[in-house]
Coordinates of C-alpha atoms in Angstrom, one line a residue:
X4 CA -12.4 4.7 20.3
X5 CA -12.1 6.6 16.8
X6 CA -15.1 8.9 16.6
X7 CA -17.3 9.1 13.3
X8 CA -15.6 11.8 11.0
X9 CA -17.9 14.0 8.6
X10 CA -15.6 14.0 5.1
X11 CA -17.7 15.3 2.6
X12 CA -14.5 15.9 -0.1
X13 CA -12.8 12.2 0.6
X14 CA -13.9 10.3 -2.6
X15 CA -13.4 7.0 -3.5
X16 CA -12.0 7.0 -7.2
X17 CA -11.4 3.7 -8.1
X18 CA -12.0 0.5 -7.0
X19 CA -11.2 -3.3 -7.4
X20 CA -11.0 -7.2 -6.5
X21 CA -9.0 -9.8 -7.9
X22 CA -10.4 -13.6 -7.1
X23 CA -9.1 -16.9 -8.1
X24 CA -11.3 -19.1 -8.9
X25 CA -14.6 -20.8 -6.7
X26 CA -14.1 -24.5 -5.4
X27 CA -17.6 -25.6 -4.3
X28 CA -18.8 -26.6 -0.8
X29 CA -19.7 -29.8 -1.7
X30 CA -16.5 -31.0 -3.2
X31 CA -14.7 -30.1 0.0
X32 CA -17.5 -32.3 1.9
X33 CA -17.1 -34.9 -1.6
X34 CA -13.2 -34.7 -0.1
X35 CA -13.8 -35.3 3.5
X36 CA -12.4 -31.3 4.7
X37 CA -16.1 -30.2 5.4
X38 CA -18.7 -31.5 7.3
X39 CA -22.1 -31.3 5.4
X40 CA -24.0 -30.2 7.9
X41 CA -21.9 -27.7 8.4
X42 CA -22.3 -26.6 5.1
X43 CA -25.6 -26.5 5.5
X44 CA -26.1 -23.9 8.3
X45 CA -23.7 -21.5 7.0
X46 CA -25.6 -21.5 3.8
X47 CA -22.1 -21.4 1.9
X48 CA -21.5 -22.7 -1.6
X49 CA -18.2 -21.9 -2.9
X50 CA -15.0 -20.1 -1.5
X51 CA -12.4 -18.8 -3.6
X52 CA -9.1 -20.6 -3.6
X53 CA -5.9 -19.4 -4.9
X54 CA -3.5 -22.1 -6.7
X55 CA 0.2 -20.3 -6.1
X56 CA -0.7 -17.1 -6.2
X57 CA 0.4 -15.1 -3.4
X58 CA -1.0 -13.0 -0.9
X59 CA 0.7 -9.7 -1.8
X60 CA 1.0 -10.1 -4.9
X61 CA -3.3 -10.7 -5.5
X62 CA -3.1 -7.2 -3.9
X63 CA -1.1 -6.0 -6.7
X64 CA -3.2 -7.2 -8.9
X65 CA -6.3 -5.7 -7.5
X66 CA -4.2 -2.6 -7.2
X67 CA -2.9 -1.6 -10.8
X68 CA -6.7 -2.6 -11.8
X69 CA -8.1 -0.3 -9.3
X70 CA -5.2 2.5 -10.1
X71 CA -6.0 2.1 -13.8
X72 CA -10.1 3.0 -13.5
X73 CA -9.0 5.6 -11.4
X74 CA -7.1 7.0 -14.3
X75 CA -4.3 7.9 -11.8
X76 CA -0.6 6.5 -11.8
X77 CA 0.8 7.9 -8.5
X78 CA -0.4 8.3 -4.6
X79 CA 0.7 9.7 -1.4
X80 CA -0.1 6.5 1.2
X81 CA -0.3 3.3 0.6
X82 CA -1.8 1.1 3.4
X83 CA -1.9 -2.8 3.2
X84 CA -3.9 -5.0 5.2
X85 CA -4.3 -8.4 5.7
X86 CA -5.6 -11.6 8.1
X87 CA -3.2 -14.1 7.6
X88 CA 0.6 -14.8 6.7
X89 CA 2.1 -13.0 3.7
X90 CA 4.6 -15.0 2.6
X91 CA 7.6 -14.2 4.2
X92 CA 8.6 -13.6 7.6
X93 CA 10.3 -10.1 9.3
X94 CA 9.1 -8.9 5.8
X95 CA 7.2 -5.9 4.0
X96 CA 4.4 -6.6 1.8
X97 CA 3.2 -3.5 1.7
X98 CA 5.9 -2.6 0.4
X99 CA 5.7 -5.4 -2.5
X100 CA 2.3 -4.0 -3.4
X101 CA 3.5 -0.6 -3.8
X102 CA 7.1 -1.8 -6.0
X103 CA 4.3 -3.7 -7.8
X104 CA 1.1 -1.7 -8.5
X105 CA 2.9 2.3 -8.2
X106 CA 6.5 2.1 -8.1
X107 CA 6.8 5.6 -6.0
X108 CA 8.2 6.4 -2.8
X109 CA 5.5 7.3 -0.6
X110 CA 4.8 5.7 3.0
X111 CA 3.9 2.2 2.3
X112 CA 2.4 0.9 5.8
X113 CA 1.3 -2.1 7.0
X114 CA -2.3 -2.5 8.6
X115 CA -3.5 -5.2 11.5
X116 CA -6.8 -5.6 12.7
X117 CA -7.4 -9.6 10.9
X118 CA -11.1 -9.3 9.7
X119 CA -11.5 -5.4 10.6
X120 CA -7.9 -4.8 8.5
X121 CA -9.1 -3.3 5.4
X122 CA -12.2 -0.8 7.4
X123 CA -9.2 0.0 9.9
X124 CA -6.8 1.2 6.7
X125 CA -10.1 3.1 5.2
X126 CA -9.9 4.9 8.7
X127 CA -6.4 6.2 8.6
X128 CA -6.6 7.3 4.9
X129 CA -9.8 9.2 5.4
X130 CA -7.3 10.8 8.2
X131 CA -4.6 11.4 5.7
X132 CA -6.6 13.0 3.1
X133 CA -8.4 15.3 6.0
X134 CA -4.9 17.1 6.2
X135 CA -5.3 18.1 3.3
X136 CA -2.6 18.2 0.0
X137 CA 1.5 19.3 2.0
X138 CA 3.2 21.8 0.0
X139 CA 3.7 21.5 -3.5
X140 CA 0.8 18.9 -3.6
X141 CA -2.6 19.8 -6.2
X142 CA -4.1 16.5 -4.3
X143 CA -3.7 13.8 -1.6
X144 CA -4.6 9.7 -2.8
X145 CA -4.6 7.2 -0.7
X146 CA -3.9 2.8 -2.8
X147 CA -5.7 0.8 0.5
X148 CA -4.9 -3.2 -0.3
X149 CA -5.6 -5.9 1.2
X150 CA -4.9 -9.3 0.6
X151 CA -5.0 -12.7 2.0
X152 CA -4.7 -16.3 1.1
X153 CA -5.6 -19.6 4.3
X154 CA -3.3 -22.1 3.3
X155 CA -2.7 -25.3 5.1
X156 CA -0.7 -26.6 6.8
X157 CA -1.5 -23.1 9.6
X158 CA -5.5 -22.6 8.1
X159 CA -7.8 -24.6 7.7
X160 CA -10.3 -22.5 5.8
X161 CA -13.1 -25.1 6.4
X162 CA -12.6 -25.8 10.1
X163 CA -10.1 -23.6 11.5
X164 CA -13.3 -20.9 12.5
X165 CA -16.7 -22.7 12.3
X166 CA -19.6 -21.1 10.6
X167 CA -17.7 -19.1 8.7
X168 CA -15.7 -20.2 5.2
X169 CA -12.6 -18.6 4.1
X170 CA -11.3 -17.8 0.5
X171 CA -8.1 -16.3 -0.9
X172 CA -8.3 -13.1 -2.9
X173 CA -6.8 -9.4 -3.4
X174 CA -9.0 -6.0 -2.8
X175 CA -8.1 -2.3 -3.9
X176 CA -9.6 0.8 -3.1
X177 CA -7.9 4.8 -4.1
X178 CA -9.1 7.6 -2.3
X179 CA -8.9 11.1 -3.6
X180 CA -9.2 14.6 -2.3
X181 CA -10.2 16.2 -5.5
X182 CA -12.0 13.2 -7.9
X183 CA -14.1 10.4 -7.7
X184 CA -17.6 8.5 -8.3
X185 CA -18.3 8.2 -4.6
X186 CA -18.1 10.0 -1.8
X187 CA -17.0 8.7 2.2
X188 CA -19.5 10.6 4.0
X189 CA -18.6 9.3 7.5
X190 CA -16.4 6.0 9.2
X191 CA -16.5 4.9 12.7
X192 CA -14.6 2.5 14.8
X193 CA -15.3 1.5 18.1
X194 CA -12.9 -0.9 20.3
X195 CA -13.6 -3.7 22.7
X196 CA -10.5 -4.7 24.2
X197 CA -12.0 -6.6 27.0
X198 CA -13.0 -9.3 24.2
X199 CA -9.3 -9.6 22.9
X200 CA -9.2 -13.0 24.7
X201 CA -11.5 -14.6 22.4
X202 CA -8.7 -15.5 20.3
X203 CA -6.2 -16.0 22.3
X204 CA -8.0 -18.0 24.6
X205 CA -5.6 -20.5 27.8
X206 CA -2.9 -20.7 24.9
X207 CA 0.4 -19.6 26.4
X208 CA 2.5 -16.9 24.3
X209 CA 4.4 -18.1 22.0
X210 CA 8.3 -18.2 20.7
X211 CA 7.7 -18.5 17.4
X212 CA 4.6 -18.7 14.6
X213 CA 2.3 -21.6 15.2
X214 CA 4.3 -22.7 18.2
X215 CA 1.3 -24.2 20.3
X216 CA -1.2 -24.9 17.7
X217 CA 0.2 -25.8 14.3
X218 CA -3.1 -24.9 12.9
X219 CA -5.5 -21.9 14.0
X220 CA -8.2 -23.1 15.8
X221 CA -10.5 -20.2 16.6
X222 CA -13.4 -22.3 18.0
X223 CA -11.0 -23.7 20.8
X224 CA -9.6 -20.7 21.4
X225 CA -13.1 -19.0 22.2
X226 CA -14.1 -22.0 24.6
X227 CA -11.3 -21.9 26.6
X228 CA -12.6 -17.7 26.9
X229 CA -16.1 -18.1 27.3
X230 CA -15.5 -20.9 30.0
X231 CA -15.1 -18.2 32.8
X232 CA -16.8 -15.5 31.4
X233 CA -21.0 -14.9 31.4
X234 CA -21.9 -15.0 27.3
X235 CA -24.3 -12.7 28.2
X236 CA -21.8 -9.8 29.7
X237 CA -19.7 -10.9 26.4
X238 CA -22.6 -10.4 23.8
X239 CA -23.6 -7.3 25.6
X240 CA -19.7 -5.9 25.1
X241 CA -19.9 -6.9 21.4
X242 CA -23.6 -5.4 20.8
X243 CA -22.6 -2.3 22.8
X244 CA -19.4 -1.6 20.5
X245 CA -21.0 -2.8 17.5
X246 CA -24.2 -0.3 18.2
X247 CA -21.7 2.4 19.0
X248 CA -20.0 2.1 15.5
X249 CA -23.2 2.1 13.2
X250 CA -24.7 4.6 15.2
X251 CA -22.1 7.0 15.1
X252 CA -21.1 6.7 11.7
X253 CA -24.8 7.1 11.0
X254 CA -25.1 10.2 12.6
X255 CA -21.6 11.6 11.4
X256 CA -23.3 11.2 8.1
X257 CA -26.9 12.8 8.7
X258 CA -28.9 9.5 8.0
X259 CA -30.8 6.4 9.1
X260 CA -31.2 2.8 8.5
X261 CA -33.9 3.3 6.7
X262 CA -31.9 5.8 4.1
X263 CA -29.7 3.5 3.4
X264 CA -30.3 1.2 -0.1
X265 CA -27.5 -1.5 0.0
X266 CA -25.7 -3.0 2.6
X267 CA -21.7 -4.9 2.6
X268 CA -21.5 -7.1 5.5
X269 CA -18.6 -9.6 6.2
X270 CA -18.8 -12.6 4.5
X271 CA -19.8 -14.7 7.2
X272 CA -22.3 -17.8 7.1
X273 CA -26.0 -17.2 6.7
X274 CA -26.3 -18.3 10.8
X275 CA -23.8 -15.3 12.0
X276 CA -24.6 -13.0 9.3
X277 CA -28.2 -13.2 10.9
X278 CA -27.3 -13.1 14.2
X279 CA -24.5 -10.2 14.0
X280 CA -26.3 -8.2 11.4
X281 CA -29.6 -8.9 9.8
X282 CA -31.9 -9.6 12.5
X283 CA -29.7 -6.8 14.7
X284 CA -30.6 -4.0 12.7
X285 CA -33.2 -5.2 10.9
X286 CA -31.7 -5.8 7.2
X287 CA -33.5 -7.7 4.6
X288 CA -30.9 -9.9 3.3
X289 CA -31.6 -9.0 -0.9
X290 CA -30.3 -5.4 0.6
X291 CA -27.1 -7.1 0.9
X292 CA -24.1 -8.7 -1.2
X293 CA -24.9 -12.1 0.3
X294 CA -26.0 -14.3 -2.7
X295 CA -22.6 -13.3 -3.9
X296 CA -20.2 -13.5 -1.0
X297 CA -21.8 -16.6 -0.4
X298 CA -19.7 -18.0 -3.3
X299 CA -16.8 -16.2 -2.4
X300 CA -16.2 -17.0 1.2
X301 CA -14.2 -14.5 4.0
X302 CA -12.0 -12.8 2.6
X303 CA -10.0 -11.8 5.5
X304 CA -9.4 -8.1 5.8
X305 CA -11.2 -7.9 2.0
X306 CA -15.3 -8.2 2.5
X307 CA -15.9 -5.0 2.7
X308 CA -13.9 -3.7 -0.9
X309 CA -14.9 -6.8 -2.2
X310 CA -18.5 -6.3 -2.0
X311 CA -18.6 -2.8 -2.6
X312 CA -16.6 -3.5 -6.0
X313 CA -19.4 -6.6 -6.8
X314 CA -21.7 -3.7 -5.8
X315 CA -20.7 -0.9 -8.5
X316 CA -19.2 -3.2 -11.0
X317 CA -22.4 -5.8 -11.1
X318 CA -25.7 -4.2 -9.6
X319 CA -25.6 -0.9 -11.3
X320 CA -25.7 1.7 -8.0
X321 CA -27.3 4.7 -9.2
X322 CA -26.7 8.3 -8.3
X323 CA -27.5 9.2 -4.9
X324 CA -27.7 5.5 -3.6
X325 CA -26.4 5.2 0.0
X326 CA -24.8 1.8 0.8
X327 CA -23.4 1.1 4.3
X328 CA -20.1 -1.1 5.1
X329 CA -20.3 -2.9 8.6
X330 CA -17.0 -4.8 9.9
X331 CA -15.9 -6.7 12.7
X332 CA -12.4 -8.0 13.5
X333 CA -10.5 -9.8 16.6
X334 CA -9.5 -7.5 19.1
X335 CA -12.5 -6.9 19.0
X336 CA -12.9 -3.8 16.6
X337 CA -16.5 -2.8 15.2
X338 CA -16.4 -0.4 12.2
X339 CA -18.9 1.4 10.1
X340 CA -18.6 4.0 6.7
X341 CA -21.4 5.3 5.3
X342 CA -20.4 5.9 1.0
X343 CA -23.0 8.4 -1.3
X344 CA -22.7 6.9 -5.0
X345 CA -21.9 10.3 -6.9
X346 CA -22.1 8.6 -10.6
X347 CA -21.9 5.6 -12.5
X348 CA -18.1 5.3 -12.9
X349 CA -17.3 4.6 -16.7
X350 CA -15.3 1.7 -16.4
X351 CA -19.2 0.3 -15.5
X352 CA -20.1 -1.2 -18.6
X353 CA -23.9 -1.6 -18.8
X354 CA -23.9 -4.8 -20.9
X355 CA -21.9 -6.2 -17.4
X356 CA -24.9 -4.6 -15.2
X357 CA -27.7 -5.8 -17.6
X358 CA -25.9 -9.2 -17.3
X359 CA -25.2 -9.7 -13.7
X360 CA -28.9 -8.5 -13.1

């Protein structure tokens, strides 16, 4: 369990997401890969799918962009994360992000956690920048990445997780000790181990990548899980670590709920997203990015940069605002960061607010 940290001089100075283009939800049900009904409870209505692009390299992408509105050309850390397979096997791509988007020599470290990936890297740079700038340092940055791209024949972003869509797509996010438009007041993780069966399910460990199941199959895995467990004692694990999160990243941060003005869930289908988070704590959806993500689709270790770059970039956060970031990821790992919007960053055109409004 990683207890809620106060940071009030870790600022977030630049931000970004790079997205290939939307395929709709009904041409994959036009195509036979979706079932419409299915299409119809997660409330889904594009995802964004990535031609050749790699993993690592949308990262990049998302990276130099996010460098550049940060005005900065060099950091200390940088720390990739990601859902699915990179590319390459007994391979680096963190380190392809950082010969890419900084060309330094810093640590560049790989980060886990699938869905909770990019909340779990936000973690151990807030960390990094709370020791302050070594000798011979004026200031510590932190590049966090993530990217991800669920291509067959090993994902099948329709079907391989039910209720929940998947789409390809690269997120940045440099944090500062010294400079920046927001300010991480707080972040919170909080483990449930005991739930780390849920995707793993009866399958035996294997040799090799996809050497049971040559596709993930995420629904089987959690019936073969639930089958000799009570889904009450499992939902009362995941609400308990999930409550334990918010709360203490909450507190860490001096606020409430009801303080808060926007909200970046995962990018889950309308059905989970209410169950897990809007009826849970009591969030009215148009407090949320959801009329967006829901075009986008999971983006693996991404939602959470993703939305918060939609956020800033298209809704015009004001001075003051507080939005929240709520995660989840297999293993299972619940986080929470509570962000103070310090300015309008000026790479925010208002022509792009006025429009997106």
């Amino acid at each position: 369990m990683t207890e809620a940290v106060w940071a009030p001089d870790i600022l977030i100075a630049g931000c970004a997401a790079w997205l290939p283009p939307r395929t709709p939800a009904a041409d994959a049900v036009a195509a036979g890969q979706c079932d419409e009904a299915l299409v119809t409870t997660t409330g889904m209505v594009s995802v964004a799918v990535a031609e050749d692009e790699p993993a690592p390299e949308m990262a990049a992408r998302a990276a130099r962009t996010a460098l550049q509105r940060a005005g900065l050309d060099d950091v200390s850390l940088i720390l990739h994360a990601s859902f699915f397979y990179q590319g390459h096997d007994l391979w680096a791509p963190a380190s392809y992000v950082q010969r890419a988007a900084v060309g330094n020599q810093c640590p560049a470290i790989e980060v886990g956690q699938v869905s909770n990936g990019g909340m779990a890297a936000l973690g151990l740079a807030v960390d990094h920048l709370r020791g302050g700038p070594a000798a011979g340092e004026e200031d510590r940055r932190v590049l966090v990445t993530t990217g991800d791209a669920f291509r067959p024949p090993g994902f099948d972003r329709w079907r391989s997780d039910s209720g929940t869509f998947y789409g390809d797509g690269g997120t940045a996010l440099v944090l500062s000790s010294r400079e920046g438009f927001a300010r991480i007041r707080a972040v919170a993780t909080v483990s449930a181990p005991e739930l780390e069966g849920m995707h793993r399910g009866d399958d035996p460990f294997g040799r090799a990548p996809f050497s049971h199941r040559p596709v993930v199959d995420l629904d089987a895995c959690k019936k073969d899980f639930l089958a000799t467990r009570r889904v009450t004692g499992v939902i009362a694990a995941s609400g308990a670590a999930q409550d334990a999160a918010v709360a203490r990243a909450l507190a860490a941060a001096g606020v409430t709920l009801a303080d808060v003005d926007r909200f970046v869930l995962p990018h889950l289908g309308r059905k989970r997203l209410r169950a897990g988070f809007l009826a849970r704590f009591g969030i009215a959806e148009e407090r949320t990015t959801w009329e967006w993500s829901r075009t986008v689709g999971h983006l693996g270790a991404g939602d959470q940069i993703a939305g918060f770059d939609h956020l800033v970039s298209a809704t015009g956060l004001n001075a003051g605002d507080l939005v929240v970031w709520m995660s989840v990821g297999a293993g299972f790992t619940y986080s929470c960061a509570v962000v103070e919007i310090l300015e309008r960053p000026a790479w925010v055109s208002p022509e792009a607010v006025g429009a997106a409004a």
